[in-house]
mmCIF file with all atom_site columns, C-alpha atoms in Angstrom:
data_model
loop_
_atom_site.group_PDB
_atom_site.id
_atom_site.type_symbol
_atom_site.label_atom_id
_atom_site.label_alt_id
_atom_site.label_comp_id
_atom_site.label_asym_id
_atom_site.label_entity_id
_atom_site.label_seq_id
_atom_site.pdbx_PDB_ins_code
_atom_site.Cartn_x
_atom_site.Cartn_y
_atom_site.Cartn_z
_atom_site.occupancy
_atom_site.B_iso_or_equiv
_atom_site.pdbx_formal_charge
_atom_site.auth_seq_id
_atom_site.auth_comp_id
_atom_site.auth_asym_id
_atom_site.auth_atom_id
_atom_site.pdbx_PDB_model_num
ATOM 1  C CA . UNK A 1 1  ? 23.897 54.124 41.029 1.00 75.00 ? 1  UNK A CA 1
ATOM 2  C CA . UNK A 1 2  ? 24.192 54.855 37.412 1.00 77.00 ? 2  UNK A CA 1
ATOM 3  C CA . UNK A 1 3  ? 25.135 58.916 36.466 1.00 80.00 ? 3  UNK A CA 1
ATOM 4  C CA . UNK A 1 4  ? 22.917 59.456 33.160 1.00 82.00 ? 4  UNK A CA 1
ATOM 5  C CA . UNK A 1 5  ? 23.749 62.545 30.924 1.00 80.00 ? 5  UNK A CA 1
ATOM 6  C CA . UNK A 1 6  ? 21.097 64.275 28.385 1.00 82.00 ? 6  UNK A CA 1
ATOM 7  C CA . UNK A 1 7  ? 22.462 65.167 25.280 1.00 83.00 ? 7  UNK A CA 1
ATOM 8  C CA . UNK A 1 8  ? 21.047 67.765 22.665 1.00 78.00 ? 8  UNK A CA 1
ATOM 9  C CA . UNK A 1 9  ? 22.103 65.480 19.548 1.00 77.00 ? 9  UNK A CA 1
ATOM 10 C CA . UNK A 1 10 ? 21.349 61.647 19.312 1.00 74.00 ? 10 UNK A CA 1
ATOM 11 C CA . UNK A 1 11 ? 23.247 60.729 16.454 1.00 77.00 ? 11 UNK A CA 1
ATOM 12 C CA . UNK A 1 12 ? 26.080 62.729 16.999 1.00 83.00 ? 12 UNK A CA 1
ATOM 13 C CA . UNK A 1 13 ? 26.962 63.578 20.882 1.00 88.00 ? 13 UNK A CA 1
ATOM 14 C CA . UNK A 1 14 ? 25.691 60.074 22.268 1.00 91.00 ? 14 UNK A CA 1
ATOM 15 C CA . UNK A 1 15 ? 28.197 58.321 19.655 1.00 91.00 ? 15 UNK A CA 1
ATOM 16 C CA . UNK A 1 16 ? 30.939 61.211 20.075 1.00 91.00 ? 16 UNK A CA 1
ATOM 17 C CA . UNK A 1 17 ? 30.992 60.698 24.164 1.00 90.00 ? 17 UNK A CA 1
ATOM 18 C CA . UNK A 1 18 ? 30.595 56.485 23.774 1.00 92.00 ? 18 UNK A CA 1
ATOM 19 C CA . UNK A 1 19 ? 33.451 56.497 21.771 1.00 94.00 ? 19 UNK A CA 1
ATOM 20 C CA . UNK A 1 20 ? 35.411 59.287 23.805 1.00 93.00 ? 20 UNK A CA 1
ATOM 21 C CA . UNK A 1 21 ? 34.636 56.697 26.840 1.00 93.00 ? 21 UNK A CA 1
ATOM 22 C CA . UNK A 1 22 ? 35.935 53.643 25.032 1.00 95.00 ? 22 UNK A CA 1
ATOM 23 C CA . UNK A 1 23 ? 39.108 55.486 24.028 1.00 96.00 ? 23 UNK A CA 1
ATOM 24 C CA . UNK A 1 24 ? 39.879 56.575 27.632 1.00 94.00 ? 24 UNK A CA 1
ATOM 25 C CA . UNK A 1 25 ? 39.274 53.273 28.774 1.00 96.00 ? 25 UNK A CA 1
ATOM 26 C CA . UNK A 1 26 ? 35.587 52.686 29.642 1.00 96.00 ? 26 UNK A CA 1
ATOM 27 C CA . UNK A 1 27 ? 34.030 49.471 29.145 1.00 97.00 ? 27 UNK A CA 1
ATOM 28 C CA . UNK A 1 28 ? 31.110 49.751 26.633 1.00 97.00 ? 28 UNK A CA 1
ATOM 29 C CA . UNK A 1 29 ? 27.664 48.100 28.050 1.00 96.00 ? 29 UNK A CA 1
ATOM 30 C CA . UNK A 1 30 ? 25.438 48.574 25.816 1.00 95.00 ? 30 UNK A CA 1
ATOM 31 C CA . UNK A 1 31 ? 26.733 50.920 22.709 1.00 94.00 ? 31 UNK A CA 1
ATOM 32 C CA . UNK A 1 32 ? 24.518 53.502 21.462 1.00 92.00 ? 32 UNK A CA 1
ATOM 33 C CA . UNK A 1 33 ? 21.151 52.474 20.000 1.00 93.00 ? 33 UNK A CA 1
ATOM 34 C CA . UNK A 1 34 ? 17.922 53.370 19.277 1.00 92.00 ? 34 UNK A CA 1
ATOM 35 C CA . UNK A 1 35 ? 15.331 52.893 21.910 1.00 87.00 ? 35 UNK A CA 1
ATOM 36 C CA . UNK A 1 36 ? 11.653 52.817 22.467 1.00 78.00 ? 36 UNK A CA 1
ATOM 37 C CA . UNK A 1 37 ? 9.718  55.129 22.344 1.00 77.00 ? 37 UNK A CA 1
ATOM 38 C CA . UNK A 1 38 ? 11.822 56.976 20.011 1.00 80.00 ? 38 UNK A CA 1
ATOM 39 C CA . UNK A 1 39 ? 15.231 57.930 22.216 1.00 88.00 ? 39 UNK A CA 1
ATOM 40 C CA . UNK A 1 40 ? 18.876 57.019 21.587 1.00 92.00 ? 40 UNK A CA 1
ATOM 41 C CA . UNK A 1 41 ? 21.267 55.901 24.742 1.00 92.00 ? 41 UNK A CA 1
ATOM 42 C CA . UNK A 1 42 ? 24.408 54.003 25.447 1.00 94.00 ? 42 UNK A CA 1
ATOM 43 C CA . UNK A 1 43 ? 25.994 52.719 28.982 1.00 94.00 ? 43 UNK A CA 1
ATOM 44 C CA . UNK A 1 44 ? 29.168 52.485 29.610 1.00 95.00 ? 44 UNK A CA 1
ATOM 45 C CA . UNK A 1 45 ? 31.657 51.309 32.683 1.00 96.00 ? 45 UNK A CA 1
ATOM 46 C CA . UNK A 1 46 ? 34.549 53.592 33.489 1.00 92.00 ? 46 UNK A CA 1
ATOM 47 C CA . UNK A 1 47 ? 37.948 51.975 34.810 1.00 92.00 ? 47 UNK A CA 1
ATOM 48 C CA . UNK A 1 48 ? 37.081 52.969 38.201 1.00 93.00 ? 48 UNK A CA 1
ATOM 49 C CA . UNK A 1 49 ? 33.753 51.010 38.015 1.00 94.00 ? 49 UNK A CA 1
ATOM 50 C CA . UNK A 1 50 ? 31.392 54.014 37.641 1.00 93.00 ? 50 UNK A CA 1
ATOM 51 C CA . UNK A 1 51 ? 28.607 53.471 35.112 1.00 94.00 ? 51 UNK A CA 1
ATOM 52 C CA . UNK A 1 52 ? 27.603 56.258 32.715 1.00 92.00 ? 52 UNK A CA 1
ATOM 53 C CA . UNK A 1 53 ? 24.199 56.666 30.629 1.00 92.00 ? 53 UNK A CA 1
ATOM 54 C CA . UNK A 1 54 ? 24.273 58.971 27.647 1.00 89.00 ? 54 UNK A CA 1
ATOM 55 C CA . UNK A 1 55 ? 21.073 59.880 26.322 1.00 89.00 ? 55 UNK A CA 1
ATOM 56 C CA . UNK A 1 56 ? 18.682 61.577 24.170 1.00 87.00 ? 56 UNK A CA 1
ATOM 57 C CA . UNK A 1 57 ? 15.052 61.500 24.789 1.00 82.00 ? 57 UNK A CA 1
ATOM 58 C CA . UNK A 1 58 ? 12.550 62.557 22.494 1.00 74.00 ? 58 UNK A CA 1
ATOM 59 C CA . UNK A 1 59 ? 10.101 63.917 25.079 1.00 75.00 ? 59 UNK A CA 1
ATOM 60 C CA . UNK A 1 60 ? 12.610 66.300 26.581 1.00 69.00 ? 60 UNK A CA 1
ATOM 61 C CA . UNK A 1 61 ? 13.744 69.904 25.228 1.00 63.00 ? 61 UNK A CA 1
ATOM 62 C CA . UNK A 1 62 ? 17.315 71.308 26.398 1.00 57.00 ? 62 UNK A CA 1
ATOM 63 C CA . UNK A 1 63 ? 17.371 74.712 26.892 1.00 55.00 ? 63 UNK A CA 1
ATOM 64 C CA . UNK A 1 64 ? 20.307 77.150 25.829 1.00 50.00 ? 64 UNK A CA 1
ATOM 65 C CA . UNK A 1 65 ? 22.012 76.463 29.691 1.00 48.00 ? 65 UNK A CA 1
ATOM 66 C CA . UNK A 1 66 ? 21.460 72.864 29.128 1.00 51.00 ? 66 UNK A CA 1
ATOM 67 C CA . UNK A 1 67 ? 18.216 72.238 31.324 1.00 48.00 ? 67 UNK A CA 1
ATOM 68 C CA . UNK A 1 68 ? 16.306 69.669 30.630 1.00 46.00 ? 68 UNK A CA 1
ATOM 69 C CA . UNK A 1 69 ? 12.604 69.807 30.718 1.00 43.00 ? 69 UNK A CA 1
ATOM 70 C CA . UNK A 1 70 ? 9.829  67.366 29.949 1.00 42.00 ? 70 UNK A CA 1
ATOM 71 C CA . UNK A 1 71 ? 7.453  67.830 27.034 1.00 42.00 ? 71 UNK A CA 1
ATOM 72 C CA . UNK A 1 72 ? 4.716  65.445 27.921 1.00 40.00 ? 72 UNK A CA 1
#
């Protein structure tokens, strides 16, 4: 199982959280990078083996309390 987390900003938040995870001892499985069709994502595995994905998706909008909804 992978825990995914949608963020508001692709280059700031995804990169920042991936860097924080690495600093805390996580193994970076997939460095933060652009993906098709216009998103931005990165994956890491924490020291206990849990996998996390940070993602910004072009087709999703976050409201002010962080709830995601599809624009499609």
